[in-house]
XYZ file of C-alpha atoms in Angstrom:
710
model
C 95.812 -91.701 -45.150
C 93.234 -93.810 -46.878
C 93.467 -96.384 -44.162
C 93.074 -93.666 -41.525
C 89.916 -92.328 -43.155
C 88.462 -95.792 -43.474
C 89.314 -96.452 -39.869
C 87.501 -93.284 -38.675
C 84.326 -94.037 -40.601
C 84.437 -97.592 -39.512
C 84.745 -96.489 -35.926
C 81.767 -94.194 -36.288
C 79.695 -96.959 -37.805
C 80.555 -99.252 -34.925
C 79.948 -96.512 -32.270
C 76.495 -95.748 -33.725
C 75.514 -99.263 -32.774
C 77.244 -99.238 -29.425
C 76.016 -95.924 -27.954
C 72.791 -96.410 -26.015
C 69.772 -94.604 -27.438
C 68.575 -93.430 -23.990
C 71.913 -91.828 -23.307
C 71.849 -89.913 -26.596
C 68.272 -88.797 -25.984
C 69.065 -87.423 -22.551
C 72.207 -85.738 -23.822
C 70.220 -83.994 -26.625
C 67.521 -82.900 -24.188
C 70.150 -81.464 -21.897
C 71.792 -79.520 -24.741
C 68.467 -78.094 -25.932
C 67.522 -77.085 -22.396
C 70.891 -75.447 -21.836
C 70.865 -73.577 -25.146
C 67.244 -72.418 -25.208
C 66.044 -72.651 -21.646
C 63.131 -74.715 -22.926
C 62.480 -78.204 -21.630
C 61.630 -80.469 -24.573
C 58.933 -83.083 -24.128
C 59.789 -86.153 -26.207
C 56.611 -88.054 -26.932
C 57.819 -90.258 -29.789
C 60.653 -92.508 -30.869
C 64.334 -91.524 -30.922
C 66.732 -92.677 -33.643
C 70.536 -92.152 -33.610
C 72.790 -92.283 -36.627
C 76.528 -91.573 -36.390
C 77.412 -92.600 -39.917
C 78.224 -90.904 -42.219
C 77.661 -88.036 -39.758
C 76.119 -87.741 -36.331
C 72.378 -87.212 -36.353
C 69.600 -87.706 -33.816
C 65.938 -87.710 -34.855
C 63.252 -87.024 -32.219
C 59.640 -87.725 -33.131
C 56.628 -85.803 -31.757
C 58.345 -83.190 -29.635
C 56.775 -80.350 -27.655
C 58.457 -77.368 -26.002
C 56.894 -75.633 -23.043
C 54.733 -76.831 -20.198
C 51.315 -75.872 -18.920
C 47.675 -76.589 -19.580
C 46.248 -76.437 -23.080
C 48.141 -76.504 -26.352
C 51.931 -76.136 -25.964
C 53.579 -73.020 -27.425
C 55.722 -75.085 -29.799
C 55.369 -78.617 -31.109
C 56.898 -80.409 -34.066
C 56.392 -83.694 -35.788
C 60.144 -84.251 -35.885
C 63.267 -82.576 -34.586
C 66.461 -83.471 -36.373
C 69.594 -82.712 -34.338
C 72.957 -82.664 -36.129
C 75.942 -83.388 -33.831
C 79.355 -81.805 -33.992
C 81.952 -84.164 -35.491
C 85.089 -83.603 -33.361
C 83.354 -83.686 -29.957
C 81.678 -86.906 -31.071
C 85.091 -88.531 -31.693
C 86.048 -87.582 -28.151
C 82.866 -89.175 -26.793
C 81.027 -85.948 -26.127
C 77.682 -84.949 -27.659
C 77.452 -81.351 -28.850
C 74.640 -79.981 -31.029
C 75.713 -78.186 -34.215
C 72.191 -77.231 -35.428
C 68.562 -78.202 -35.088
C 65.882 -78.613 -37.745
C 62.197 -78.414 -36.828
C 60.106 -80.376 -39.302
C 56.444 -79.281 -39.623
C 56.493 -77.238 -36.408
C 53.391 -75.520 -35.043
C 54.075 -72.302 -33.078
C 51.245 -70.819 -31.079
C 51.235 -67.278 -29.706
C 48.157 -66.810 -27.503
C 47.260 -63.676 -25.540
C 44.275 -63.730 -23.204
C 41.857 -60.860 -22.557
C 44.012 -59.685 -19.667
C 47.009 -59.256 -21.953
C 48.999 -62.262 -20.672
C 50.906 -64.301 -23.231
C 51.627 -68.028 -23.198
C 55.285 -67.170 -23.919
C 55.837 -65.132 -20.735
C 57.436 -67.987 -18.751
C 59.419 -69.222 -21.754
C 60.845 -65.754 -22.338
C 62.215 -65.660 -18.781
C 64.010 -68.956 -19.236
C 65.212 -67.848 -22.662
C 66.709 -64.736 -21.055
C 68.883 -66.940 -18.852
C 69.790 -69.246 -21.720
C 71.507 -66.536 -23.766
C 73.732 -65.260 -20.972
C 77.476 -65.366 -21.625
C 79.095 -68.745 -21.074
C 75.896 -70.705 -21.717
C 76.325 -73.585 -24.209
C 74.681 -72.806 -27.534
C 74.401 -73.925 -31.097
C 74.675 -71.923 -34.315
C 71.373 -72.393 -36.206
C 67.763 -73.483 -35.954
C 65.951 -74.289 -39.206
C 62.188 -74.423 -39.634
C 60.815 -76.471 -42.505
C 57.155 -76.041 -43.465
C 56.291 -74.334 -40.213
C 53.006 -72.831 -39.112
C 52.544 -69.769 -36.911
C 49.224 -69.070 -35.237
C 48.542 -65.807 -33.387
C 45.418 -65.592 -31.187
C 45.339 -62.232 -29.443
C 42.036 -61.815 -27.608
C 43.240 -58.599 -25.958
C 43.591 -56.792 -29.314
C 41.179 -59.033 -31.234
C 43.867 -60.201 -33.653
C 43.854 -63.641 -35.259
C 46.544 -64.378 -37.839
C 47.793 -67.489 -39.590
C 51.161 -67.984 -41.332
C 51.939 -71.210 -43.201
C 54.670 -72.801 -45.293
C 57.375 -71.078 -43.249
C 60.886 -72.053 -44.359
C 63.107 -70.051 -42.041
C 66.686 -70.119 -40.776
C 67.316 -68.686 -37.301
C 70.962 -67.726 -36.705
C 71.251 -68.457 -33.006
C 73.692 -66.311 -31.019
C 76.468 -68.856 -30.630
C 79.690 -66.945 -31.219
C 78.343 -63.353 -31.394
C 75.277 -62.103 -29.580
C 73.324 -61.226 -32.737
C 70.171 -62.970 -33.914
C 68.915 -63.188 -37.459
C 65.968 -64.727 -39.276
C 65.922 -65.271 -43.035
C 63.623 -67.223 -45.307
C 60.095 -67.119 -46.605
C 56.541 -67.739 -45.417
C 53.057 -67.693 -46.895
C 50.667 -65.112 -45.489
C 47.121 -64.528 -46.787
C 47.874 -66.394 -50.006
C 51.100 -64.534 -50.837
C 54.692 -65.694 -50.351
C 56.704 -63.141 -48.390
C 60.476 -62.992 -48.116
C 61.483 -62.276 -44.509
C 64.691 -60.837 -43.040
C 65.101 -59.812 -39.388
C 68.334 -58.905 -37.559
C 68.857 -58.037 -33.891
C 72.364 -56.833 -33.099
C 72.069 -57.735 -29.393
C 69.627 -60.558 -28.849
C 70.210 -60.705 -25.113
C 69.522 -56.977 -24.710
C 66.402 -57.293 -26.820
C 65.088 -60.111 -24.606
C 65.657 -57.974 -21.538
C 63.756 -55.104 -23.166
C 66.807 -52.930 -23.644
C 67.702 -50.980 -26.732
C 68.995 -53.057 -29.640
C 69.648 -52.383 -33.288
C 66.845 -53.752 -35.463
C 66.777 -54.357 -39.198
C 63.620 -55.625 -40.863
C 62.831 -56.493 -44.485
C 59.584 -57.838 -45.921
C 59.201 -58.363 -49.658
C 56.293 -59.802 -51.578
C 54.034 -59.099 -54.561
C 51.628 -56.801 -52.674
C 54.123 -54.912 -50.551
C 57.793 -54.224 -49.783
C 58.794 -52.834 -46.429
C 62.177 -52.066 -44.884
C 63.198 -50.626 -41.520
C 66.617 -49.733 -40.143
C 66.706 -48.441 -36.600
C 66.537 -49.530 -32.975
C 64.024 -51.126 -30.670
C 63.349 -51.343 -26.972
C 60.433 -52.868 -25.040
C 60.916 -51.362 -21.543
C 59.148 -49.546 -20.018
C 56.997 -49.605 -23.159
C 57.508 -50.546 -26.776
C 59.628 -47.951 -28.598
C 60.941 -48.176 -32.171
C 62.739 -45.429 -34.019
C 64.549 -45.332 -37.331
C 64.118 -44.916 -41.071
C 61.255 -46.788 -42.793
C 60.211 -47.156 -46.422
C 57.319 -48.902 -48.127
C 56.551 -49.572 -51.767
C 53.509 -51.193 -53.334
C 52.341 -51.484 -56.931
C 48.747 -51.172 -55.687
C 47.816 -49.757 -52.294
C 44.237 -50.901 -52.882
C 45.418 -54.496 -53.333
C 47.731 -54.253 -50.341
C 44.873 -53.026 -48.112
C 42.711 -55.957 -49.145
C 45.658 -58.298 -48.571
C 46.023 -56.950 -45.046
C 42.368 -57.705 -44.359
C 40.954 -54.226 -44.755
C 37.789 -53.334 -46.615
C 38.266 -52.120 -50.208
C 38.743 -48.359 -50.454
C 35.837 -46.514 -52.165
C 36.167 -44.980 -55.620
C 39.177 -45.454 -57.831
C 42.873 -44.720 -57.552
C 45.039 -45.766 -54.578
C 47.404 -47.706 -56.804
C 51.148 -47.001 -56.971
C 52.585 -46.125 -53.497
C 56.033 -45.089 -52.335
C 56.665 -43.873 -48.794
C 59.840 -42.828 -46.986
C 59.882 -41.325 -43.509
C 61.580 -41.167 -40.151
C 59.627 -43.387 -37.790
C 59.049 -43.039 -34.061
C 56.761 -45.632 -32.522
C 55.737 -45.422 -28.887
C 53.184 -47.891 -27.636
C 50.504 -48.148 -30.272
C 51.161 -44.785 -31.942
C 53.428 -44.436 -34.991
C 54.691 -40.912 -35.791
C 56.156 -40.314 -39.241
C 58.242 -37.185 -39.829
C 60.058 -35.954 -42.930
C 57.455 -37.848 -44.954
C 57.989 -38.184 -48.674
C 54.832 -39.741 -50.061
C 54.041 -40.607 -53.690
C 50.576 -41.953 -54.478
C 49.108 -42.223 -57.976
C 51.713 -39.738 -59.228
C 50.933 -37.161 -56.518
C 54.043 -36.267 -54.505
C 53.509 -34.824 -51.020
C 55.641 -33.893 -48.021
C 54.714 -33.427 -44.364
C 54.015 -35.409 -41.199
C 51.724 -38.329 -40.439
C 50.569 -40.044 -37.231
C 48.963 -43.487 -37.121
C 47.278 -44.668 -33.950
C 46.807 -48.442 -33.808
C 45.590 -48.786 -30.204
C 41.840 -49.192 -30.317
C 40.320 -47.857 -33.542
C 42.880 -47.175 -36.273
C 43.235 -43.477 -36.991
C 45.489 -41.642 -39.464
C 46.228 -37.970 -38.851
C 48.597 -35.611 -40.606
C 49.392 -32.532 -42.605
C 50.663 -32.718 -46.191
C 51.705 -30.214 -48.826
C 51.664 -31.003 -52.523
C 52.490 -28.854 -55.591
C 49.973 -30.460 -57.953
C 47.182 -32.769 -56.790
C 45.257 -34.841 -59.322
C 41.966 -36.182 -57.838
C 40.796 -37.667 -61.153
C 41.782 -41.285 -60.365
C 39.797 -41.287 -57.127
C 36.580 -40.071 -58.839
C 36.998 -42.126 -62.034
C 34.475 -44.768 -60.926
C 31.791 -42.247 -59.929
C 29.037 -42.262 -62.541
C 26.388 -39.612 -62.065
C 24.784 -40.087 -65.483
C 24.311 -43.058 -67.809
C 25.937 -42.905 -71.198
C 23.597 -42.543 -74.157
C 20.347 -42.079 -72.185
C 21.754 -39.140 -70.191
C 19.762 -40.231 -67.125
C 20.824 -40.372 -63.506
C 22.723 -43.517 -62.616
C 20.791 -46.212 -60.765
C 23.843 -48.223 -59.753
C 24.230 -48.853 -56.058
C 26.531 -46.457 -54.174
C 29.179 -48.581 -52.480
C 30.629 -46.725 -49.502
C 31.653 -49.671 -47.333
C 35.300 -48.652 -47.619
C 34.606 -45.528 -45.536
C 34.588 -47.727 -42.422
C 38.115 -49.048 -42.977
C 39.768 -46.522 -40.665
C 39.394 -43.033 -39.281
C 41.079 -40.133 -41.058
C 41.974 -36.581 -40.037
C 44.070 -35.019 -42.806
C 44.892 -31.437 -43.669
C 46.089 -30.879 -47.183
C 47.383 -27.818 -49.074
C 47.948 -27.885 -52.829
C 49.226 -25.358 -55.322
C 46.947 -26.779 -58.006
C 44.109 -29.326 -57.945
C 42.885 -31.192 -61.014
C 39.502 -32.931 -61.146
C 38.933 -34.284 -64.667
C 38.896 -31.279 -66.973
C 38.515 -28.854 -64.040
C 41.569 -27.123 -62.611
C 41.481 -25.350 -59.275
C 44.131 -22.942 -57.966
C 45.749 -22.849 -54.567
C 43.582 -24.914 -52.248
C 43.537 -25.764 -48.551
C 41.190 -28.534 -47.420
C 40.614 -30.582 -44.302
C 39.330 -34.165 -44.572
C 37.702 -35.919 -41.643
C 36.513 -39.528 -41.743
C 35.053 -41.071 -38.627
C 32.613 -43.908 -38.189
C 31.854 -44.084 -41.941
C 31.098 -40.335 -42.211
C 33.337 -38.356 -44.592
C 33.521 -34.606 -44.276
C 35.581 -32.371 -46.593
C 35.969 -28.735 -45.536
C 37.305 -26.287 -48.116
C 39.005 -23.583 -46.118
C 39.907 -21.585 -49.226
C 40.364 -22.379 -52.869
C 41.620 -19.677 -55.211
C 39.824 -20.902 -58.308
C 37.987 -19.524 -61.373
C 39.339 -16.056 -60.602
C 37.636 -15.992 -57.192
C 37.415 -17.841 -53.881
C 35.525 -21.048 -53.045
C 34.632 -21.983 -49.457
C 32.315 -24.566 -47.933
C 31.936 -28.182 -46.954
C 30.883 -31.489 -48.501
C 29.615 -34.461 -46.474
C 29.116 -38.083 -47.453
C 28.097 -40.902 -45.127
C 27.339 -44.593 -45.479
C 23.951 -45.652 -44.067
C 21.744 -48.732 -44.128
C 19.654 -47.122 -46.897
C 22.667 -46.302 -49.048
C 24.303 -42.892 -48.769
C 23.621 -39.470 -47.293
C 24.911 -36.351 -49.058
C 25.126 -32.754 -47.835
C 26.925 -29.677 -49.144
C 27.326 -26.018 -48.272
C 29.349 -24.174 -50.940
C 29.981 -20.481 -51.529
C 31.587 -19.007 -54.656
C 32.758 -15.369 -54.360
C 33.846 -13.343 -57.404
C 34.283 -16.333 -59.711
C 34.312 -16.411 -63.463
C 30.751 -17.703 -64.083
C 31.379 -19.063 -67.561
C 34.299 -21.233 -66.434
C 32.833 -22.131 -63.046
C 29.324 -23.148 -64.189
C 30.711 -24.684 -67.341
C 33.125 -26.950 -65.488
C 30.708 -27.852 -62.696
C 27.418 -28.186 -64.625
C 28.509 -28.258 -68.262
C 26.521 -25.079 -69.103
C 28.426 -22.145 -70.586
C 25.744 -19.468 -70.988
C 26.787 -16.697 -68.561
C 29.787 -14.438 -68.943
C 31.231 -12.187 -66.282
C 32.043 -12.495 -62.611
C 29.570 -13.195 -59.835
C 28.820 -15.002 -56.634
C 26.870 -18.193 -55.980
C 25.676 -20.110 -52.939
C 24.577 -23.719 -52.994
C 23.030 -25.730 -50.182
C 21.895 -29.299 -50.810
C 21.160 -32.469 -48.848
C 19.646 -35.816 -49.735
C 19.907 -39.565 -49.283
C 19.333 -42.742 -51.290
C 20.875 -46.011 -52.422
C 21.847 -44.607 -55.816
C 22.227 -41.236 -57.570
C 18.715 -41.297 -59.041
C 17.123 -41.953 -55.633
C 19.317 -39.255 -54.093
C 18.080 -36.638 -56.619
C 14.483 -37.426 -55.638
C 15.169 -36.461 -52.006
C 17.293 -33.336 -52.548
C 16.348 -30.320 -50.459
C 18.041 -26.923 -50.322
C 18.385 -23.629 -52.148
C 20.675 -21.877 -54.641
C 21.341 -18.237 -55.492
C 23.408 -16.393 -58.096
C 24.206 -12.698 -58.478
C 26.320 -11.026 -61.133
C 26.992 -7.546 -62.513
C 28.233 -6.382 -65.895
C 28.110 -9.639 -67.786
C 26.324 -11.198 -70.710
C 24.159 -14.176 -71.724
C 25.720 -16.100 -74.579
C 24.003 -18.098 -77.284
C 21.131 -15.611 -77.837
C 20.936 -11.956 -78.798
C 17.668 -11.014 -77.066
C 17.813 -7.341 -78.029
C 18.251 -8.025 -81.748
C 15.526 -10.650 -81.721
C 13.046 -8.388 -79.925
C 13.706 -5.480 -82.283
C 13.049 -7.654 -85.320
C 9.895 -9.130 -83.809
C 8.734 -5.591 -82.941
C 8.933 -4.632 -86.625
C 7.935 -7.960 -88.101
C 6.218 -10.093 -85.454
C 6.055 -13.314 -87.481
C 9.714 -13.287 -88.546
C 12.698 -14.666 -86.720
C 14.658 -17.852 -87.049
C 17.516 -20.015 -85.884
C 20.101 -17.376 -86.865
C 19.406 -15.753 -83.484
C 20.718 -18.744 -81.530
C 24.066 -17.038 -81.383
C 25.463 -13.774 -80.130
C 25.238 -12.385 -76.633
C 22.930 -10.302 -74.473
C 24.773 -7.875 -72.168
C 23.335 -7.135 -68.748
C 24.057 -4.762 -65.878
C 22.548 -6.958 -63.144
C 21.545 -10.591 -62.951
C 19.994 -12.372 -59.947
C 18.701 -15.938 -59.661
C 16.980 -17.489 -56.660
C 15.776 -21.091 -56.445
C 14.297 -23.383 -53.805
C 14.671 -27.181 -53.907
C 12.255 -29.589 -52.245
C 12.228 -33.364 -52.849
C 14.068 -32.980 -56.130
C 11.676 -30.295 -57.503
C 13.199 -26.872 -58.146
C 11.065 -23.755 -57.772
C 12.609 -20.900 -59.698
C 11.344 -18.052 -57.601
C 13.052 -15.261 -59.492
C 15.368 -14.798 -62.468
C 15.883 -11.095 -62.979
C 18.087 -9.702 -65.735
C 18.505 -5.955 -66.201
C 20.376 -4.467 -69.147
C 20.578 -1.142 -70.868
C 18.243 -2.304 -73.607
C 16.675 -5.575 -72.425
C 14.931 -6.862 -69.303
C 14.137 -10.492 -68.535
C 11.933 -11.869 -65.780
C 11.606 -15.658 -65.494
C 9.872 -17.986 -63.002
C 8.669 -21.559 -63.030
C 9.728 -25.043 -62.042
C 12.340 -27.639 -62.927
C 12.759 -31.321 -62.050
C 16.123 -32.691 -61.033
C 15.218 -36.389 -61.363
C 13.734 -36.025 -64.858
C 16.188 -33.208 -65.851
C 13.585 -31.003 -67.561
C 12.449 -27.358 -67.372
C 9.083 -25.663 -67.311
C 9.666 -21.922 -67.110
C 7.742 -18.841 -68.177
C 8.965 -15.302 -68.527
C 8.676 -11.926 -70.168
C 11.331 -10.281 -72.341
C 11.079 -6.497 -72.491
C 12.742 -4.272 -75.020
C 13.470 -0.993 -73.211
C 12.495 1.952 -75.385
C 14.924 4.857 -75.711
C 11.974 7.273 -75.773
C 10.379 7.665 -72.381
C 6.978 8.464 -73.955
C 6.781 5.350 -76.118
C 5.610 2.007 -74.781
C 8.148 -0.768 -74.321
C 7.786 -3.918 -76.420
C 7.075 -6.953 -74.177
C 7.111 -10.541 -75.322
C 5.989 -13.389 -73.066
C 7.762 -16.710 -73.696
C 8.168 -20.221 -72.249
C 11.233 -22.440 -71.781
C 10.446 -26.135 -71.836
C 12.251 -29.384 -72.462
C 15.403 -31.084 -71.189
C 18.278 -29.236 -69.545
C 20.719 -30.130 -72.309
C 18.613 -28.637 -75.135
C 15.566 -26.651 -73.933
C 13.079 -25.135 -76.354
C 12.280 -21.405 -76.144
C 8.707 -20.710 -77.286
C 7.517 -17.094 -77.694
C 3.824 -16.245 -77.161
C 2.272 -16.751 -80.612
C -0.906 -14.718 -79.952
C 1.115 -11.632 -79.040
C 3.067 -11.957 -82.288
C -0.109 -12.406 -84.331
C -1.802 -9.436 -82.696
C 1.131 -7.227 -83.710
C 1.052 -8.524 -87.290
C -0.947 -6.393 -89.743
C -1.765 -9.331 -91.963
C -2.416 -12.023 -89.375
C -4.293 -9.887 -86.854
C -7.588 -9.866 -88.873
C -7.384 -13.630 -89.129
C -6.988 -13.945 -85.365
C -9.918 -11.593 -84.828
C -12.024 -13.642 -87.279
C -11.147 -16.835 -85.397
C -12.064 -15.185 -82.111
C -15.359 -13.956 -83.551
C -16.069 -17.405 -84.914
C -15.338 -18.900 -81.530
C -17.584 -16.369 -79.778
C -20.348 -17.023 -82.283
C -20.028 -20.753 -81.633
C -20.586 -20.158 -77.953
C -23.772 -18.062 -78.696
C -27.032 -20.066 -79.274
C -28.060 -19.953 -82.977
C -31.078 -17.793 -84.057
C -34.181 -19.903 -84.978
C -36.564 -17.124 -86.150
C -37.316 -17.531 -89.902
C -36.859 -14.656 -92.281
C -39.971 -12.383 -92.502
C -40.977 -10.710 -95.733
C -41.792 -7.022 -95.580
C -44.478 -5.383 -97.659
C -42.043 -2.951 -99.093
C -39.902 -5.779 -100.531
C -42.015 -8.817 -101.544
C -40.118 -12.033 -102.104
C -40.495 -12.403 -105.873
C -38.061 -13.490 -108.508
C -38.290 -10.146 -110.283
C -37.491 -8.159 -107.148
C -33.999 -6.984 -106.433
C -32.442 -9.518 -104.071
C -30.465 -8.774 -100.952
C -27.013 -10.288 -101.370
C -26.184 -12.958 -98.811
C -22.798 -13.849 -97.377
C -21.470 -16.336 -99.948
C -19.415 -19.441 -99.153
C -15.965 -19.233 -100.782
C -15.707 -22.980 -101.086
C -19.003 -23.273 -102.958
C -18.471 -20.284 -105.272
C -15.051 -21.550 -106.289
C -16.424 -24.938 -107.439
C -20.158 -24.504 -108.248
C -21.832 -21.805 -110.471
C -24.307 -19.563 -108.626
C -27.858 -20.784 -108.489
C -30.946 -18.732 -109.210
C -32.256 -18.465 -105.660
C -31.381 -20.639 -102.687
C -33.946 -21.841 -100.162
C -34.758 -18.957 -97.793
C -34.593 -21.196 -94.740
C -31.204 -22.724 -95.699
C -28.501 -21.308 -93.344
C -25.190 -20.274 -94.924
C -21.912 -20.490 -92.873
C -19.577 -17.511 -93.139
C -16.075 -18.426 -94.288
C -12.949 -17.319 -92.427
C -10.858 -14.874 -94.397
C -7.742 -16.396 -95.852
C -4.325 -14.841 -96.395
C -2.759 -15.409 -99.780
C 1.018 -14.843 -99.538
C 2.757 -12.952 -102.222
C 5.161 -14.590 -104.705
C 8.199 -13.758 -102.540
C 6.640 -14.580 -99.173
C 8.538 -17.032 -97.016
C 6.623 -19.844 -95.341
C 5.981 -19.342 -91.671
C 7.599 -21.453 -89.007
C 5.616 -24.477 -87.787
C 5.067 -22.806 -84.457
C 3.554 -19.753 -86.143
C 1.309 -21.865 -88.368
C 0.075 -23.783 -85.365
C -0.727 -20.529 -83.609
C -2.643 -19.172 -86.622
C -4.568 -22.350 -87.409
C -5.437 -24.151 -84.184
C -5.638 -27.910 -84.539
C -9.098 -28.083 -82.902
C -11.754 -26.552 -85.263
C -14.241 -24.158 -83.750
C -17.933 -25.049 -84.490
C -19.566 -22.568 -86.884
C -22.645 -20.649 -85.732
C -25.429 -20.533 -88.318
C -26.842 -17.186 -89.217
C -30.051 -16.159 -91.122
C -29.386 -16.182 -94.863
C -31.114 -13.916 -97.324
C -32.102 -15.151 -100.822
C -29.438 -14.712 -103.433
C -30.053 -13.732 -107.044
C -28.387 -14.900 -110.153
C -25.243 -13.009 -111.112
C -25.181 -10.562 -113.940
C -24.515 -12.457 -117.114
C -22.557 -9.529 -118.568
C -19.965 -9.687 -115.803
C -17.478 -12.551 -115.637
C -17.515 -14.763 -112.589
C -14.637 -14.018 -110.186
C -13.671 -16.550 -107.478
C -14.595 -15.331 -104.054
C -11.289 -16.382 -102.540
C -9.328 -14.152 -104.913
C -11.685 -11.270 -104.534
C -11.648 -11.395 -100.726
C -7.922 -11.949 -100.272
C -6.441 -9.001 -98.461
C -3.232 -7.571 -99.758
C -0.224 -8.476 -97.548
C 1.073 -5.592 -95.583
C 4.638 -6.897 -95.482
C 6.534 -8.802 -98.080
C 7.858 -11.411 -95.710
C 4.424 -12.126 -94.326
């Protein structure tokens, strides 16, 4: 046996030197032509080795004829020969290895492919009875697709594939890996009837693609005549849909979310349209069911109807920043909406519950339309906040940034929850209706607020304002005008009717009317507000309705100024002082002093009358003394007659238990800008009676306080 083996190998070694190279080359060409229908063009050297096994190496080989670049070319083709036929002197190919092949698929603008003629010859090559071989291997191959008809240009490199050629059975399979867009993808393709598939007839198709960005499987059937038709079960999984879209060459999707994806559906593809039925979709934890249709011919469009029990939109809005952090100003970061041009979308969605951050909406039906970079969301009906929400929201990408428009209507909603969740202000209790119409444009949120135009209205019945008890405050101020304090920044003010109407132009809000009517209180407010600077400048009148029809109602003008988050409510200080028994004389004195300052001073000197000669022994006429001088300097015998004396403003000396007034009240009583004093004619003063003790003028003129607190 050992001698027999040595004899066989020795014979092969001798034959490898005896067989002519040209004969082997022609035999290999004939086998390749018979098995594939492709005529190989050998442009390099040919080497034959029959020991230890039969192998033929062809250098610089091209398959396919015609002008331009050939459909397939390889640096080397290694042909392994079958052992037993070789002993009988016949050359049969066992398998072929293409080293560094370059495969080109080119489609011109008329839709003609460079593989049309090769496919016809390949159809004849796989007919029964045609010689064939079992496997074709591709090592470090490159696939180039240039489709001018559909404007597709793709490049696949580092392809290490094994093609199971239909030698014994008629099936065809491809397994291996390739590198596409920087990622290595495992590939598996199986055609149960390769000959039928080449003729365009129905054939079972199994496809598997697996890589870091995406996993896709399909199990069904395929036919290409009269048009492409694929049907079966498909599934796709991706750890990040956003990353997979970028990997596929699409623009990044706007906003956040679009991460974990799982899709299972029955697929029916006809031409360039893919219809998915019995869809089970899971995206970012949201599970939906329904139908989807994807049209790939021309502009890519996704249409469908989905139903979901609970929809969480928080991930998709997580990157939207309306305000900066500590400064609480509008964001000036650029609005990036380039992802809106990725594809067109027409999706109808119904959800039992919708969550947006801390806001929860009830049963909601919406329709989303995205076309040409313009996104429109129509809210057919949303059972939320105890009422119904309807309207539309539009967002579009423009050269200047973004364009925003909204038309929203809230009917019978819980105002405290609704306004609190939408605007962060929880000041109104009860149910009511609101309308909001806005539109603007700009490269960022701040610029968008400067161009906002629109209007807003609110109506409510049988509710209350929280955070302030207006009735209790007015009643206290009616009794004690200069009292009040921070303890009234709590409680509630019930109302029977509330109406608010506002106009918005270029970011400036004109509060045309704020009307509150209650059983005991009325409020009327008007003024302006700025959306870009987020501040208020309002004025109003609070009225305490008197139970007695004959008595006059107490009215208090006030102003609301400052930022939205913490505005300052300032009552009219003059009205409070006028109603104060102790402070009213001081206000009148200040007014008199101001009026005297505006009157030209008298310049006529004092004239002595015969009845009362100006002598030291005569009884003097007392002059208006200066409190400051009397308190520090003893009275003189007789001042100069022509010396003018300024009258002093009366002062209020609080009692021992009097509380200090608030800074606002003090500022109202004592204005920061002093009024100029008007000189008056002074009469000569006499020396005080020595028998009577000197009493300071300030103590003698101090009026007794009318109320303990004042």
